[in-house]
Tab-separated table of C-alpha atoms in Angstrom:
chain	number	residue	atom	x	y	z
K	128	MET	CA	129.858	179.918	106.739
K	129	LEU	CA	130.778	178.176	103.510
K	130	ILE	CA	128.604	179.242	100.568
K	131	LEU	CA	128.689	176.824	97.640
K	132	PRO	CA	128.318	178.001	94.043
K	133	THR	CA	124.909	177.152	92.554
K	134	MET	CA	126.298	174.472	90.207
K	135	ALA	CA	128.259	172.762	92.990
K	136	PHE	CA	125.169	172.787	95.193
K	137	SER	CA	123.117	171.218	92.402
K	138	VAL	CA	125.710	168.477	91.916
K	139	LEU	CA	125.735	167.695	95.644
K	140	MET	CA	121.934	167.565	95.732
K	141	SER	CA	121.881	165.261	92.711
K	142	MET	CA	124.427	162.965	94.375
K	143	ALA	CA	122.381	162.924	97.560
K	144	SER	CA	119.260	162.078	95.592
K	145	LEU	CA	121.138	159.318	93.784
K	146	ASN	CA	122.358	157.910	97.087
K	147	VAL	CA	118.794	157.820	98.406
K	148	ARG	CA	117.619	155.980	95.294
K	149	MET	CA	120.496	153.527	95.464
K	150	THR	CA	119.792	152.866	99.143
K	151	ALA	CA	116.151	152.151	98.320
K	152	GLU	CA	117.213	149.509	95.809
K	153	ILE	CA	119.358	147.410	98.119
K	154	PHE	CA	116.922	146.314	100.823
K	155	PRO	CA	117.466	142.686	101.748
K	156	LYS	CA	114.826	140.650	99.930
K	157	VAL	CA	113.159	139.663	103.186
K	158	LYS	CA	112.654	143.345	104.038
K	159	THR	CA	111.185	144.037	100.596
K	160	ILE	CA	108.750	141.163	101.140
K	161	ASP	CA	107.802	142.411	104.619
K	162	LEU	CA	107.216	145.967	103.365
K	163	ARG	CA	105.122	144.674	100.491
K	164	LYS	CA	102.942	142.695	102.895
K	165	LYS	CA	102.573	145.775	105.077
K	166	HIS	CA	101.843	148.426	102.448
K	167	ILE	CA	100.652	146.702	99.250
K	168	GLY	CA	97.145	145.300	98.814
K	169	PRO	CA	97.030	141.584	99.692
K	170	SER	CA	95.233	140.744	96.428
K	171	CYS	CA	98.259	142.038	94.467
K	172	LYS	CA	100.069	138.763	93.935
K	173	VAL	CA	103.678	138.122	92.929
K	174	PHE	CA	105.167	135.411	90.771
K	175	PHE	CA	106.506	132.369	92.673
K	176	SER	CA	104.892	133.514	95.925
K	177	HIS	CA	106.652	130.953	98.130
K	178	ASP	CA	110.041	132.294	96.980
K	179	PRO	CA	109.570	135.412	94.827
K	180	ILE	CA	112.329	136.814	92.660
K	181	LYS	CA	113.563	140.333	93.361
K	182	ILE	CA	114.467	141.885	90.024
K	183	VAL	CA	116.712	144.966	90.117
K	184	ARG	CA	117.583	145.432	86.434
K	185	ALA	CA	116.904	143.986	83.009
K	186	LYS	CA	118.340	144.143	79.511
K	187	GLY	CA	117.041	142.658	76.285
K	188	GLN	CA	115.412	139.301	77.068
K	189	TYR	CA	117.160	138.940	80.429
K	190	MET	CA	116.323	140.019	83.980
K	191	TYR	CA	118.741	140.147	86.921
K	192	ASP	CA	118.057	139.687	90.614
K	193	GLU	CA	119.702	141.466	93.556
K	194	ASN	CA	122.559	138.958	93.493
K	195	GLY	CA	123.279	139.461	89.797
K	196	VAL	CA	121.732	136.123	88.772
K	197	ARG	CA	120.458	136.265	85.196
K	198	TYR	CA	117.022	134.927	84.214
K	199	LEU	CA	115.821	134.278	80.680
K	200	ASP	CA	112.489	136.088	80.333
K	201	CYS	CA	109.989	134.065	78.278
K	202	ILE	CA	106.839	135.863	79.388
K	203	ASN	CA	107.349	139.633	79.463
K	204	ASN	CA	105.377	140.882	76.481
K	205	VAL	CA	105.400	144.372	78.044
K	206	ALA	CA	109.118	144.782	77.293
K	207	HIS	CA	108.221	144.301	73.643
K	208	VAL	CA	111.478	145.385	71.970
K	209	GLY	CA	113.598	144.241	74.910
K	210	HIS	CA	114.046	145.462	78.463
K	211	SER	CA	115.688	148.894	78.811
K	212	HIS	CA	116.180	149.328	75.068
K	213	PRO	CA	118.626	152.254	74.703
K	214	MET	CA	116.711	153.935	71.846
K	215	VAL	CA	113.477	153.901	73.839
K	216	VAL	CA	115.162	155.072	77.045
K	217	LYS	CA	116.921	157.895	75.178
K	218	ALA	CA	113.742	159.071	73.465
K	219	GLY	CA	111.847	159.254	76.750
K	220	ALA	CA	114.660	160.953	78.645
K	221	GLU	CA	115.310	163.572	75.972
K	222	GLN	CA	111.638	164.500	75.661
K	223	MET	CA	111.152	164.561	79.442
K	224	GLU	CA	114.086	166.949	79.692
K	225	LEU	CA	112.487	169.218	77.100
K	226	LEU	CA	108.736	169.178	77.820
K	227	ASN	CA	105.901	167.068	79.154
K	228	THR	CA	102.332	168.346	79.347
K	229	ASN	CA	98.797	167.276	78.536
K	230	SER	CA	97.298	166.942	75.070
K	231	ARG	CA	95.166	170.098	75.216
K	232	PHE	CA	98.285	171.963	74.080
K	233	LEU	CA	99.331	171.479	70.474
K	234	HIS	CA	102.326	169.205	70.141
K	235	ASP	CA	103.838	167.507	67.106
K	236	ASN	CA	104.629	164.239	68.923
K	237	LEU	CA	100.930	163.473	69.313
K	238	VAL	CA	99.985	163.875	65.659
K	239	GLN	CA	103.205	162.319	64.361
K	240	TYR	CA	102.653	159.224	66.462
K	241	ALA	CA	98.975	158.976	65.509
K	242	GLN	CA	100.001	159.208	61.837
K	243	ARG	CA	102.694	156.520	62.203
K	244	LEU	CA	100.356	154.225	64.110
K	245	GLN	CA	97.525	154.612	61.627
K	246	ALA	CA	99.879	153.694	58.772
K	247	THR	CA	100.106	150.163	60.224
K	248	LEU	CA	96.312	149.734	60.173
K	249	PRO	CA	93.601	149.460	57.510
K	250	GLU	CA	92.694	152.860	56.091
K	251	LYS	CA	89.262	153.172	57.681
K	252	LEU	CA	90.760	152.882	61.176
K	253	SER	CA	91.945	156.468	61.218
K	254	VAL	CA	91.027	158.156	64.529
K	255	CYS	CA	93.102	157.677	67.693
K	256	TYR	CA	92.354	158.201	71.376
K	257	PHE	CA	95.450	157.918	73.562
K	258	VAL	CA	95.071	156.649	77.123
K	259	ASN	CA	97.290	155.014	79.741
K	260	SER	CA	96.577	151.274	79.987
K	261	GLY	CA	94.887	148.393	78.234
K	262	SER	CA	92.067	148.598	80.769
K	263	GLU	CA	91.481	152.259	79.973
K	264	ALA	CA	91.547	151.483	76.253
K	265	ASN	CA	88.956	148.718	76.487
K	266	ASP	CA	86.741	150.766	78.785
K	267	LEU	CA	86.785	153.636	76.276
K	268	ALA	CA	86.063	151.197	73.432
K	269	LEU	CA	82.880	150.137	75.215
K	270	ARG	CA	81.865	153.775	75.652
K	271	LEU	CA	82.395	154.387	71.937
K	272	ALA	CA	80.256	151.372	71.044
K	273	TRP	CA	77.478	152.313	73.471
K	274	GLU	CA	77.334	155.863	72.144
K	275	TYR	CA	77.491	154.910	68.458
K	276	THR	CA	74.865	152.160	68.585
K	277	GLY	CA	72.610	153.394	71.353
K	278	HIS	CA	72.604	149.794	72.566
K	279	LYS	CA	73.941	148.386	75.837
K	280	ASP	CA	74.591	144.630	75.563
K	281	VAL	CA	78.074	143.191	75.010
K	282	ILE	CA	79.071	139.738	73.784
K	283	THR	CA	82.370	138.411	75.089
K	284	LEU	CA	84.177	135.074	74.839
K	285	ASP	CA	84.437	132.484	77.558
K	286	ASN	CA	87.761	132.698	79.437
K	287	ALA	CA	88.349	136.214	78.063
K	288	TYR	CA	90.232	138.897	79.977
K	289	HIS	CA	89.936	142.556	78.970
K	290	GLY	CA	91.022	144.527	82.033
K	291	HIS	CA	90.569	145.274	85.715
K	292	VAL	CA	88.144	148.216	85.851
K	293	SER	CA	84.528	147.473	86.766
K	294	SER	CA	83.137	147.641	83.225
K	295	LEU	CA	85.753	145.128	82.064
K	296	ILE	CA	85.500	142.687	84.949
K	297	ASN	CA	81.864	142.334	83.843
K	298	ILE	CA	82.987	141.172	80.371
K	299	SER	CA	85.978	139.105	81.540
K	300	PRO	CA	84.840	135.568	82.435
K	301	TYR	CA	88.480	134.768	83.247
K	302	LYS	CA	87.986	137.116	86.218
K	303	PHE	CA	84.316	137.075	87.174
K	304	HIS	CA	84.181	133.273	87.315
K	305	GLN	CA	86.627	133.570	90.237
K	306	LEU	CA	84.238	135.727	92.279
K	307	ALA	CA	82.260	133.966	94.971
K	308	ASN	CA	78.496	134.204	94.395
K	309	ALA	CA	79.043	136.547	91.441
K	310	GLU	CA	76.076	137.130	89.159
K	311	GLN	CA	76.714	137.699	85.476
K	312	SER	CA	75.375	141.030	84.247
K	313	LYS	CA	72.139	140.660	82.255
K	314	SER	CA	73.669	142.867	79.550
K	315	VAL	CA	76.690	140.579	79.087
K	316	HIS	CA	76.509	137.409	76.991
K	317	VAL	CA	79.307	134.826	76.977
K	318	ALA	CA	80.031	133.043	73.687
K	319	LEU	CA	81.995	129.842	73.312
K	320	SER	CA	85.754	130.278	73.127
K	321	PRO	CA	86.788	129.270	69.567
K	322	ASP	CA	89.162	126.647	70.943
K	323	LEU	CA	89.988	123.967	68.377
K	324	TYR	CA	91.683	121.723	70.941
K	325	ARG	CA	89.238	121.331	73.829
K	326	GLY	CA	86.298	123.500	72.747
K	327	ASN	CA	82.849	122.376	71.560
K	328	TYR	CA	83.990	122.345	67.913
K	329	ARG	CA	87.446	120.956	67.339
K	330	GLN	CA	89.880	120.512	64.512
K	331	ASP	CA	88.019	117.518	63.105
K	332	HIS	CA	84.841	119.606	62.702
K	333	PRO	CA	84.073	120.341	59.019
K	334	ASP	CA	83.548	124.097	59.623
K	335	PRO	CA	84.435	125.226	63.162
K	336	ALA	CA	84.502	128.920	62.197
K	337	THR	CA	80.833	128.825	61.196
K	338	ALA	CA	79.861	126.686	64.183
K	339	TYR	CA	81.457	129.068	66.699
K	340	ALA	CA	80.061	132.116	64.854
K	341	ASP	CA	76.572	130.565	64.918
K	342	ASP	CA	76.889	130.407	68.702
K	343	VAL	CA	77.378	134.185	68.718
K	344	ASN	CA	74.353	134.609	66.452
K	345	ASN	CA	72.262	132.476	68.788
K	346	LEU	CA	73.214	134.745	71.683
K	347	ILE	CA	72.143	137.762	69.646
K	348	GLN	CA	68.768	136.196	68.894
K	349	LYS	CA	68.210	135.277	72.550
K	350	ALA	CA	69.098	138.821	73.601
K	351	HIS	CA	66.588	140.219	71.082
K	352	GLU	CA	63.891	137.905	72.395
K	353	LYS	CA	64.388	139.484	75.820
K	354	GLY	CA	64.222	143.010	74.419
K	355	HIS	CA	67.976	143.591	74.541
K	356	LYS	CA	70.134	145.022	71.739
K	357	VAL	CA	73.824	144.325	71.169
K	358	ALA	CA	76.286	147.223	71.199
K	359	ALA	CA	79.467	145.246	70.639
K	360	PHE	CA	81.236	141.947	70.330
K	361	ILE	CA	84.694	142.122	71.913
K	362	ALA	CA	87.459	139.551	71.545
K	363	GLU	CA	91.182	139.301	72.015
K	364	SER	CA	92.503	138.686	68.516
K	365	LEU	CA	94.293	135.682	70.041
K	366	GLN	CA	93.100	134.655	73.500
K	367	SER	CA	95.959	134.907	75.974
K	368	CYS	CA	94.813	134.269	79.541
K	369	GLY	CA	92.253	131.884	78.072
K	370	GLY	CA	95.105	129.552	77.089
K	371	GLN	CA	96.822	130.891	73.934
K	372	VAL	CA	93.763	130.128	71.790
K	373	ILE	CA	93.988	130.718	68.031
K	374	PRO	CA	90.533	131.234	66.460
K	375	PRO	CA	89.850	129.409	63.177
K	376	ALA	CA	90.243	131.399	59.968
K	377	GLY	CA	87.020	133.085	58.916
K	378	TYR	CA	85.554	133.164	62.420
K	379	PHE	CA	85.861	136.916	62.941
K	380	GLN	CA	84.368	137.679	59.511
K	381	LYS	CA	81.298	135.570	60.234
K	382	VAL	CA	80.899	137.016	63.729
K	383	ALA	CA	81.206	140.552	62.360
K	384	GLN	CA	78.399	139.846	59.871
K	385	HIS	CA	76.072	138.722	62.660
K	386	VAL	CA	77.026	141.606	64.945
K	387	HIS	CA	76.721	144.277	62.245
K	388	ARG	CA	73.327	142.913	61.209
K	389	ALA	CA	72.248	143.380	64.819
K	390	GLY	CA	73.501	146.989	64.799
K	391	GLY	CA	76.598	146.313	66.905
K	392	LEU	CA	80.337	146.927	66.501
K	393	PHE	CA	83.311	144.563	66.494
K	394	ILE	CA	86.079	145.427	68.997
K	395	ALA	CA	89.468	143.720	68.493
K	396	ASP	CA	91.556	143.672	71.663
K	397	GLU	CA	95.235	143.731	70.618
K	398	VAL	CA	96.579	144.632	74.079
K	399	GLN	CA	98.507	141.369	74.382
K	400	VAL	CA	99.259	140.414	70.800
K	401	GLY	CA	99.800	143.505	68.647
K	402	PHE	CA	102.855	145.269	67.230
K	403	GLY	CA	104.262	142.435	65.109
K	404	ARG	CA	104.238	139.664	67.708
K	405	VAL	CA	102.462	137.220	65.382
K	406	GLY	CA	105.263	137.577	62.833
K	407	THR	CA	103.361	137.424	59.558
K	408	HIS	CA	101.371	140.571	60.332
K	409	PHE	CA	101.661	143.679	62.468
K	410	TRP	CA	98.264	143.064	64.086
K	411	ALA	CA	96.874	139.691	65.108
K	412	PHE	CA	93.386	140.412	63.723
K	413	GLN	CA	95.002	140.519	60.270
K	414	LEU	CA	95.571	136.761	60.530
K	415	GLN	CA	91.881	136.384	59.680
K	416	GLY	CA	92.439	137.882	56.213
K	417	GLU	CA	92.411	141.208	54.392
K	418	ASP	CA	88.613	141.156	54.176
K	419	PHE	CA	88.261	141.540	57.944
K	420	VAL	CA	88.554	144.978	59.545
K	421	PRO	CA	87.295	145.615	63.102
K	422	ASP	CA	85.323	148.745	63.943
K	423	ILE	CA	87.514	149.473	66.968
K	424	VAL	CA	91.021	148.268	67.857
K	425	THR	CA	92.501	148.587	71.338
K	426	MET	CA	96.188	148.342	72.156
K	427	GLY	CA	98.433	148.566	75.206
K	428	LYS	CA	101.286	146.690	76.949
K	429	PRO	CA	103.908	146.562	74.130
K	430	ILE	CA	103.014	150.010	72.770
K	431	GLY	CA	105.410	151.781	75.173
K	432	ASN	CA	107.837	148.950	75.998
K	433	GLY	CA	106.918	149.221	79.673
K	434	HIS	CA	105.997	152.902	79.687
K	435	PRO	CA	102.304	153.262	80.656
K	436	MET	CA	100.437	154.186	77.500
K	437	SER	CA	97.719	152.723	75.305
K	438	CYS	CA	95.445	153.633	72.445
K	439	VAL	CA	92.000	153.140	70.920
K	440	VAL	CA	91.718	153.430	67.137
K	441	THR	CA	88.359	153.584	65.389
K	442	THR	CA	86.554	154.880	62.328
K	443	ARG	CA	85.627	158.488	61.639
K	444	GLU	CA	81.918	157.586	61.904
K	445	VAL	CA	82.272	156.116	65.387
K	446	ALA	CA	84.423	159.049	66.533
K	447	GLU	CA	81.894	161.608	65.262
K	448	ALA	CA	79.052	159.853	67.078
K	449	PHE	CA	81.079	159.980	70.292
K	450	LYS	CA	81.676	163.696	69.790
K	451	ASN	CA	77.996	164.340	69.109
K	452	SER	CA	77.070	163.007	72.533
K	453	GLY	CA	77.962	166.459	73.808
K	454	MET	CA	80.484	165.211	76.383
K	455	GLU	CA	84.092	166.245	75.887
K	456	TYR	CA	86.647	163.448	76.236
K	457	PHE	CA	89.821	164.429	78.081
K	458	ASN	CA	92.637	162.334	79.478
K	459	THR	CA	95.306	164.107	81.537
K	460	PHE	CA	98.244	161.898	80.593
K	461	GLY	CA	96.988	160.194	77.436
K	462	GLY	CA	99.082	161.242	74.436
K	463	ASN	CA	101.525	163.388	76.400
K	464	PRO	CA	104.763	164.319	74.572
K	465	VAL	CA	106.935	161.832	76.511
K	466	SER	CA	104.594	158.906	75.907
K	467	CYS	CA	104.367	159.689	72.202
K	468	ALA	CA	108.165	160.057	71.906
K	469	ILE	CA	108.541	156.626	73.489
K	470	GLY	CA	105.843	155.175	71.219
K	471	LEU	CA	107.630	156.518	68.152
K	472	ALA	CA	110.912	155.010	69.356
K	473	VAL	CA	109.257	151.598	69.810
K	474	LEU	CA	107.981	151.693	66.221
K	475	ASP	CA	111.472	152.695	65.052
K	476	VAL	CA	113.100	149.769	66.874
K	477	ILE	CA	110.569	147.242	65.537
K	478	GLU	CA	111.381	148.403	62.021
K	479	LYS	CA	115.137	148.915	62.296
K	480	GLU	CA	115.793	145.620	64.090
K	481	ASP	CA	113.259	143.656	62.027
K	482	LEU	CA	111.592	142.385	65.179
K	483	GLN	CA	108.449	141.334	63.353
K	484	GLY	CA	110.634	139.193	61.100
K	485	ASN	CA	112.451	137.863	64.154
K	486	ALA	CA	109.112	136.911	65.708
K	487	LEU	CA	108.250	134.932	62.587
K	488	ARG	CA	111.605	133.166	62.363
K	489	VAL	CA	112.240	132.466	66.039
K	490	GLY	CA	108.577	131.805	66.756
K	491	GLY	CA	108.476	129.216	64.002
K	492	TYR	CA	111.670	127.630	65.318
K	493	LEU	CA	110.327	127.539	68.890
K	494	THR	CA	107.057	125.998	67.701
K	495	ARG	CA	108.883	123.273	65.786
K	496	LEU	CA	110.975	122.417	68.846
K	497	LEU	CA	107.833	122.178	70.966
K	498	GLU	CA	106.034	120.088	68.342
K	499	GLN	CA	108.876	117.602	68.589
K	500	GLN	CA	108.392	117.484	72.352
K	501	LYS	CA	104.751	116.596	71.673
K	502	GLU	CA	105.931	113.628	69.633
K	503	LYS	CA	108.196	112.562	72.468
K	504	HIS	CA	106.227	113.310	75.656
K	505	PRO	CA	102.706	112.017	76.432
K	506	LEU	CA	102.079	114.994	78.741
K	507	VAL	CA	102.233	117.422	75.806
K	508	GLY	CA	98.753	117.459	74.321
K	509	ASP	CA	98.806	120.431	71.976
K	510	ILE	CA	101.127	123.092	70.583
K	511	ARG	CA	99.560	126.211	69.137
K	512	GLY	CA	100.535	129.772	68.391
K	513	ARG	CA	101.648	132.388	65.924
K	514	GLY	CA	105.065	134.033	65.899
K	515	LEU	CA	106.284	134.670	69.450
K	516	PHE	CA	102.875	133.900	70.941
K	517	VAL	CA	102.956	130.172	71.636
K	518	GLY	CA	101.185	127.808	74.029
K	519	ALA	CA	101.924	124.223	75.024
K	520	GLU	CA	98.917	122.538	76.638
K	521	LEU	CA	99.717	119.715	79.041
K	522	VAL	CA	97.281	116.853	79.593
K	523	ARG	CA	97.273	113.604	81.566
K	524	ASP	CA	95.150	111.870	78.933
K	525	ARG	CA	95.017	112.782	75.251
K	526	VAL	CA	91.476	111.464	74.742
K	527	LYS	CA	89.832	112.842	77.869
K	528	LEU	CA	92.082	115.937	77.756
K	529	THR	CA	92.526	115.719	81.516
K	530	PRO	CA	94.426	118.905	82.410
K	531	ALA	CA	97.945	118.340	83.761
K	532	THR	CA	97.697	121.362	86.039
K	533	ALA	CA	100.048	120.181	88.766
K	534	GLU	CA	102.611	119.090	86.201
K	535	ALA	CA	102.487	122.492	84.489
K	536	GLN	CA	103.122	124.229	87.792
K	537	ASP	CA	105.959	121.824	88.536
K	538	ILE	CA	107.603	122.725	85.227
K	539	ILE	CA	107.253	126.452	85.935
K	540	TYR	CA	108.968	126.170	89.312
K	541	LYS	CA	111.704	123.826	88.088
K	542	LEU	CA	112.474	126.224	85.228
K	543	LYS	CA	112.701	129.061	87.727
K	544	GLU	CA	115.328	127.058	89.625
K	545	GLN	CA	117.278	126.931	86.359
K	546	HIS	CA	116.878	130.689	85.849
K	547	ILE	CA	114.179	130.584	83.165
K	548	LEU	CA	110.933	132.501	83.681
K	549	LEU	CA	107.819	130.967	82.158
K	550	SER	CA	104.167	130.966	83.232
K	551	ALA	CA	101.108	128.752	82.907
K	552	ASP	CA	97.592	129.950	82.197
K	553	GLY	CA	94.279	128.947	80.658
K	554	PRO	CA	91.092	127.962	82.491
K	555	HIS	CA	92.884	124.926	83.955
K	556	ARG	CA	96.296	126.605	84.402
K	557	ASN	CA	97.832	123.860	82.287
K	558	VAL	CA	99.033	125.847	79.259
K	559	LEU	CA	102.688	126.904	79.215
K	560	LYS	CA	102.722	130.442	77.796
K	561	PHE	CA	105.518	131.875	75.669
K	562	LYS	CA	105.278	135.657	75.125
K	563	PRO	CA	108.910	136.794	75.390
K	564	PRO	CA	110.470	140.098	74.361
K	565	MET	CA	110.688	140.235	70.574
K	566	CYS	CA	114.497	140.016	70.623
K	567	PHE	CA	114.195	136.387	71.820
K	568	SER	CA	116.632	134.217	69.858
K	569	GLU	CA	116.835	130.669	68.530
K	570	GLU	CA	119.545	130.021	71.092
K	571	ASP	CA	117.120	131.091	73.828
K	572	ALA	CA	114.506	128.742	72.370
K	573	ASP	CA	117.006	125.881	72.405
K	574	MET	CA	117.805	126.544	76.042
K	575	VAL	CA	114.248	126.622	77.354
K	576	VAL	CA	113.020	123.642	75.303
K	577	GLU	CA	115.995	121.530	76.332
K	578	LYS	CA	115.183	122.252	79.988
K	579	ILE	CA	111.490	121.468	79.441
K	580	ASP	CA	112.483	118.204	77.752
K	581	GLN	CA	114.563	117.191	80.768
K	582	ILE	CA	111.846	118.151	83.264
K	583	LEU	CA	109.110	116.349	81.323
K	584	THR	CA	111.271	113.220	81.142
K	585	ASP	CA	111.671	113.232	84.931
K	586	ILE	CA	107.976	113.880	85.603
K	587	GLU	CA	106.782	111.205	83.185
K	588	LYS	CA	109.211	108.693	84.616
K	589	ALA	CA	107.881	109.385	88.122
K	590	LEU	CA	104.290	109.026	86.871
K	591	GLY	CA	105.029	105.929	84.785
K	592	LEU	CA	103.811	107.615	81.577
K	593	GLN	CA	105.081	106.403	78.209
K	594	MET	CA	104.402	107.269	74.611
K	595	PRO	CA	102.641	104.569	72.571
K	596	SER	CA	104.982	102.340	70.598
K	597	THR	CA	105.530	102.948	66.896
K	598	VAL	CA	104.601	100.602	64.071
K	599	HIS	CA	105.934	100.407	60.537
K	600	THR	CA	103.657	101.195	57.606
K	601	LYS	CA	103.702	99.290	54.357
K	602	ASN	CA	106.193	101.677	52.798
K	603	GLY	CA	108.562	101.164	55.705
K	604	SER	CA	108.195	104.586	57.283
K	605	ARG	CA	107.609	104.880	61.016
K	606	LYS	CA	104.169	105.802	62.260
K	607	ARG	CA	102.837	106.308	65.759
K	608	ASN	CA	100.548	103.525	66.923
K	609	VAL	CA	97.461	105.351	68.184
K	610	GLN	CA	96.171	103.613	71.277
K	611	PRO	CA	92.516	103.730	72.446
K	612	GLU	CA	93.416	106.116	75.276
K	613	GLU	CA	95.186	108.597	72.979
K	614	ASN	CA	93.625	111.364	70.933
K	615	GLY	CA	96.281	111.386	68.231
K	616	CYS	CA	94.979	114.724	66.869
K	617	HIS	CA	97.761	116.963	65.578
K	618	HIS	CA	97.090	120.679	65.998
K	619	SER	CA	99.866	122.753	64.491
K	620	ASN	CA	100.104	126.526	64.333
K	621	GLY	CA	100.902	126.288	60.643
K	622	ILE	CA	104.387	127.770	60.863
K	623	GLY	CA	106.824	125.432	59.155
K	624	HIS	CA	107.127	121.666	59.608
K	625	SER	CA	108.741	119.532	62.260
K	626	HIS	CA	112.153	118.022	61.703
K	627	ASP	CA	112.992	114.484	62.759
K	628	THR	CA	112.638	114.281	66.521
K	629	SER	CA	115.786	112.251	67.174
K	630	GLN	CA	117.922	114.574	65.075
K	631	GLN	CA	116.519	117.650	66.781
K	632	HIS	CA	117.047	116.140	70.241
K	633	ALA	CA	120.660	115.438	69.328
K	634	SER	CA	121.131	119.002	68.144
K	635	LEU	CA	119.701	120.296	71.405
K	636	GLN	CA	122.172	118.203	73.334
K	637	ASN	CA	125.141	119.235	71.230
K	638	LYS	CA	124.438	122.918	70.587
K	639	ARG	CA	126.407	125.321	72.751
K	640	LEU	CA	124.119	127.366	74.973
K	641	ARG	CA	124.572	130.895	76.216
K	642	PRO	CA	126.243	131.085	79.633
């Protein structure tokens, strides 16, 4: 009988294991679909369900299917610093090879990462709880608020989404409005979304921040009249699933005043928009100004570049109240050495590759290109965003704001045919969402906007839609002739100014695109 040396045996076993893994990756797509239908919950949906894409690898801002076809990824805010970033992969692999265990053992990675993370935040936000997902983070944030205040009620925003666990479905109108015969919890109060485009108070309102904040105050007063007390107001710093909504400046400050007066806390949900995505700041809540600091901040998705980790950061006072409840908080995987090594690597990459600066530059460029499409295409009703968090809302009518839902879906599928991945969201599913990896380039922006331009032209031609004609002002400059059926309201994200549309269109046509 042949007896192999230990090392040779180990090599053979490793090769066998590799062969098994490789075999598992090369199922025909139809078999992968059949197995998914058989073994995966039917409510777990896939993108492009009639013809889903099977992705086998990804790098940077690109994803590749089983045939090697490359797709430009415009939506994957989980791969924050780029898919499969070598520095992040190396950090995780090296730490996994050395040690992984739970946080009840002392380990430097945990405290080093907490220290690095806190340095990006206002000083009073100094205590971290590490968990595994955005849902876990937001659930823990509610527990902190309930314990600190002794109150139970929560105010959330219409169209908000905060996670999939039971406590968060209750405060996520984006989800619970989809449930048949669902009854809203008596301890949950839904405030108006601070949407300046189609909300109750729009851009022409003299003080929309105060008006939307007064709505929150009214909810507080109504809750008090019924004997309820508010524990927390929770909001995504920029609403994502709700349609890329940017709250007016000063809104959070005014809401925080009302909530604090009622004895509640302000929770800022940064799960979708943190870690430099907005460009000008590291955290989206900072867009409201230096005088606004939440009581609790939650984060997830981009924190580990695809590795499952998340965090809740709060004040010492809130943390001490949670401790004094007498219940120990323990999370098996939260803050483990591998997760923290990966988190540190993500922070390193953001800094070394100036990805926050890239988000500002490329996000501004993308927004300007889309603003020019608004001037050209009647279906484009509004462009809004900050950095590499941008939405383009499509409407059939600019006065009535009739959602162009079908047209948005048509664009998504036609882009997929041209190997560009984009999604549509919002309460009417008519907002094209841009949340790409932070290494997204101006060349990528040129490519996707040129394709959108072509698709919009075809759709509008089929529908017989045309932009209103232009008239000349007294000084000879061209001005759009606002027709009775057109809103004519310009809602910019404030990043830069648009160039001449005809010149930009020419540059899009002439600029060499990536293969």
